[in-house]
């Protein structure tokens, strides 16, 4: 699934209970998340393991970028020369 495209199936929790194997097979073949509803309200998403792990990795990268941007705003940075000096013991 590409960014910006959010196609999904919607299934009742009771359908999930009765047809879990089929719903999981469809999920793996289509790679579309499945929104599970209870009492007409969104309850949970079923997503493929690879898609979930990709989302986690992407969130970690974005969190790192946000921390870097915050450090720049706070002036908590090093010059290139200072950074090289601090990293020299690992760059040997």
PDB file of C-alpha atoms in Angstrom:
ATOM      1  CA  UNK A   1       0.000   0.000   0.000  1.00  0.00           C
ATOM      2  CA  UNK A   2       1.350   3.436  -0.900  1.00  0.00           C
ATOM      3  CA  UNK A   3       1.266   6.512   1.304  1.00  0.00           C
ATOM      4  CA  UNK A   4      -1.945   8.405   0.831  1.00  0.00           C
ATOM      5  CA  UNK A   5      -3.920   5.310  -0.156  1.00  0.00           C
ATOM      6  CA  UNK A   6      -5.920   3.997   2.758  1.00  0.00           C
ATOM      7  CA  UNK A   7      -8.048   1.187   1.453  1.00  0.00           C
ATOM      8  CA  UNK A   8      -9.437  -1.074   4.107  1.00  0.00           C
ATOM      9  CA  UNK A   9     -12.055  -3.671   4.754  1.00  0.00           C
ATOM     10  CA  UNK A  10     -14.503  -3.342   7.598  1.00  0.00           C
ATOM     11  CA  UNK A  11     -15.634  -6.433   9.465  1.00  0.00           C
ATOM     12  CA  UNK A  12     -17.790  -7.007  12.515  1.00  0.00           C
ATOM     13  CA  UNK A  13     -16.068  -8.635  15.478  1.00  0.00           C
ATOM     14  CA  UNK A  14     -18.614 -11.446  15.231  1.00  0.00           C
ATOM     15  CA  UNK A  15     -17.554 -12.061  11.617  1.00  0.00           C
ATOM     16  CA  UNK A  16     -13.930 -12.155  12.749  1.00  0.00           C
ATOM     17  CA  UNK A  17     -14.832 -14.784  15.344  1.00  0.00           C
ATOM     18  CA  UNK A  18     -16.623 -16.943  12.760  1.00  0.00           C
ATOM     19  CA  UNK A  19     -14.289 -16.419   9.778  1.00  0.00           C
ATOM     20  CA  UNK A  20     -10.861 -15.598  11.235  1.00  0.00           C
ATOM     21  CA  UNK A  21      -8.961 -17.936   8.902  1.00  0.00           C
ATOM     22  CA  UNK A  22     -10.642 -16.507   5.779  1.00  0.00           C
ATOM     23  CA  UNK A  23     -10.230 -12.897   6.917  1.00  0.00           C
ATOM     24  CA  UNK A  24      -6.522 -13.481   7.628  1.00  0.00           C
ATOM     25  CA  UNK A  25      -6.029 -15.177   4.243  1.00  0.00           C
ATOM     26  CA  UNK A  26      -7.735 -12.243   2.505  1.00  0.00           C
ATOM     27  CA  UNK A  27      -5.606  -9.800   4.517  1.00  0.00           C
ATOM     28  CA  UNK A  28      -2.391 -11.485   3.415  1.00  0.00           C
ATOM     29  CA  UNK A  29      -3.418 -11.638  -0.236  1.00  0.00           C
ATOM     30  CA  UNK A  30      -4.736  -8.067  -0.464  1.00  0.00           C
ATOM     31  CA  UNK A  31      -2.429  -6.326   2.058  1.00  0.00           C
ATOM     32  CA  UNK A  32      -5.409  -4.160   2.999  1.00  0.00           C
ATOM     33  CA  UNK A  33      -5.885  -3.535   6.714  1.00  0.00           C
ATOM     34  CA  UNK A  34      -9.127  -4.786   8.212  1.00  0.00           C
ATOM     35  CA  UNK A  35     -11.018  -2.499  10.571  1.00  0.00           C
ATOM     36  CA  UNK A  36     -12.826  -4.534  13.210  1.00  0.00           C
ATOM     37  CA  UNK A  37     -15.954  -2.949  14.651  1.00  0.00           C
ATOM     38  CA  UNK A  38     -17.852  -3.738  17.835  1.00  0.00           C
ATOM     39  CA  UNK A  39     -21.357  -2.399  18.369  1.00  0.00           C
ATOM     40  CA  UNK A  40     -20.935  -0.244  15.262  1.00  0.00           C
ATOM     41  CA  UNK A  41     -17.780   1.451  16.579  1.00  0.00           C
ATOM     42  CA  UNK A  42     -14.167   1.034  15.384  1.00  0.00           C
ATOM     43  CA  UNK A  43     -12.345  -1.311  17.744  1.00  0.00           C
ATOM     44  CA  UNK A  44      -9.077  -2.512  16.181  1.00  0.00           C
ATOM     45  CA  UNK A  45      -7.152  -2.902  12.957  1.00  0.00           C
ATOM     46  CA  UNK A  46      -5.759  -6.150  11.631  1.00  0.00           C
ATOM     47  CA  UNK A  47      -2.654  -5.518   9.553  1.00  0.00           C
ATOM     48  CA  UNK A  48      -0.132  -7.766   7.866  1.00  0.00           C
ATOM     49  CA  UNK A  49       2.994  -8.365   9.985  1.00  0.00           C
ATOM     50  CA  UNK A  50       5.350  -6.947   7.334  1.00  0.00           C
ATOM     51  CA  UNK A  51       3.208  -3.808   6.997  1.00  0.00           C
ATOM     52  CA  UNK A  52       3.119  -3.361  10.778  1.00  0.00           C
ATOM     53  CA  UNK A  53       6.898  -3.741  11.103  1.00  0.00           C
ATOM     54  CA  UNK A  54       7.406  -1.272   8.230  1.00  0.00           C
ATOM     55  CA  UNK A  55       5.137   1.246  10.009  1.00  0.00           C
ATOM     56  CA  UNK A  56       7.123   0.822  13.241  1.00  0.00           C
ATOM     57  CA  UNK A  57      10.414   1.426  11.425  1.00  0.00           C
ATOM     58  CA  UNK A  58       9.002   4.489   9.698  1.00  0.00           C
ATOM     59  CA  UNK A  59       7.748   5.877  13.039  1.00  0.00           C
ATOM     60  CA  UNK A  60      11.211   5.398  14.579  1.00  0.00           C
ATOM     61  CA  UNK A  61      12.814   7.330  11.710  1.00  0.00           C
ATOM     62  CA  UNK A  62      10.255  10.134  12.007  1.00  0.00           C
ATOM     63  CA  UNK A  63      10.749  10.305  15.785  1.00  0.00           C
ATOM     64  CA  UNK A  64      14.515  10.609  15.221  1.00  0.00           C
ATOM     65  CA  UNK A  65      13.975  13.435  12.734  1.00  0.00           C
ATOM     66  CA  UNK A  66      11.650  15.201  15.203  1.00  0.00           C
ATOM     67  CA  UNK A  67      14.271  14.879  17.982  1.00  0.00           C
ATOM     68  CA  UNK A  68      16.905  16.315  15.632  1.00  0.00           C
ATOM     69  CA  UNK A  69      14.672  19.236  14.673  1.00  0.00           C
ATOM     70  CA  UNK A  70      13.963  19.917  18.360  1.00  0.00           C
ATOM     71  CA  UNK A  71      17.698  19.833  19.127  1.00  0.00           C
ATOM     72  CA  UNK A  72      18.304  22.399  16.375  1.00  0.00           C
ATOM     73  CA  UNK A  73      15.556  24.657  17.757  1.00  0.00           C
ATOM     74  CA  UNK A  74      17.073  24.334  21.253  1.00  0.00           C
ATOM     75  CA  UNK A  75      20.579  25.054  19.979  1.00  0.00           C
ATOM     76  CA  UNK A  76      21.670  21.642  21.285  1.00  0.00           C
ATOM     77  CA  UNK A  77      23.988  20.852  18.392  1.00  0.00           C
ATOM     78  CA  UNK A  78      27.717  20.523  17.678  1.00  0.00           C
ATOM     79  CA  UNK A  79      29.802  22.069  14.940  1.00  0.00           C
ATOM     80  CA  UNK A  80      31.169  19.683  12.334  1.00  0.00           C
ATOM     81  CA  UNK A  81      34.635  19.857  13.898  1.00  0.00           C
ATOM     82  CA  UNK A  82      33.317  19.245  17.433  1.00  0.00           C
ATOM     83  CA  UNK A  83      31.279  16.303  16.189  1.00  0.00           C
ATOM     84  CA  UNK A  84      34.295  14.781  14.435  1.00  0.00           C
ATOM     85  CA  UNK A  85      36.350  15.169  17.605  1.00  0.00           C
ATOM     86  CA  UNK A  86      33.669  13.535  19.770  1.00  0.00           C
ATOM     87  CA  UNK A  87      33.221  10.692  17.272  1.00  0.00           C
ATOM     88  CA  UNK A  88      36.927  10.131  16.610  1.00  0.00           C
ATOM     89  CA  UNK A  89      37.171   7.232  19.063  1.00  0.00           C
ATOM     90  CA  UNK A  90      34.511   5.344  17.044  1.00  0.00           C
ATOM     91  CA  UNK A  91      35.821   6.346  13.629  1.00  0.00           C
ATOM     92  CA  UNK A  92      39.254   4.766  13.954  1.00  0.00           C
TER      93      UNK A  92
END
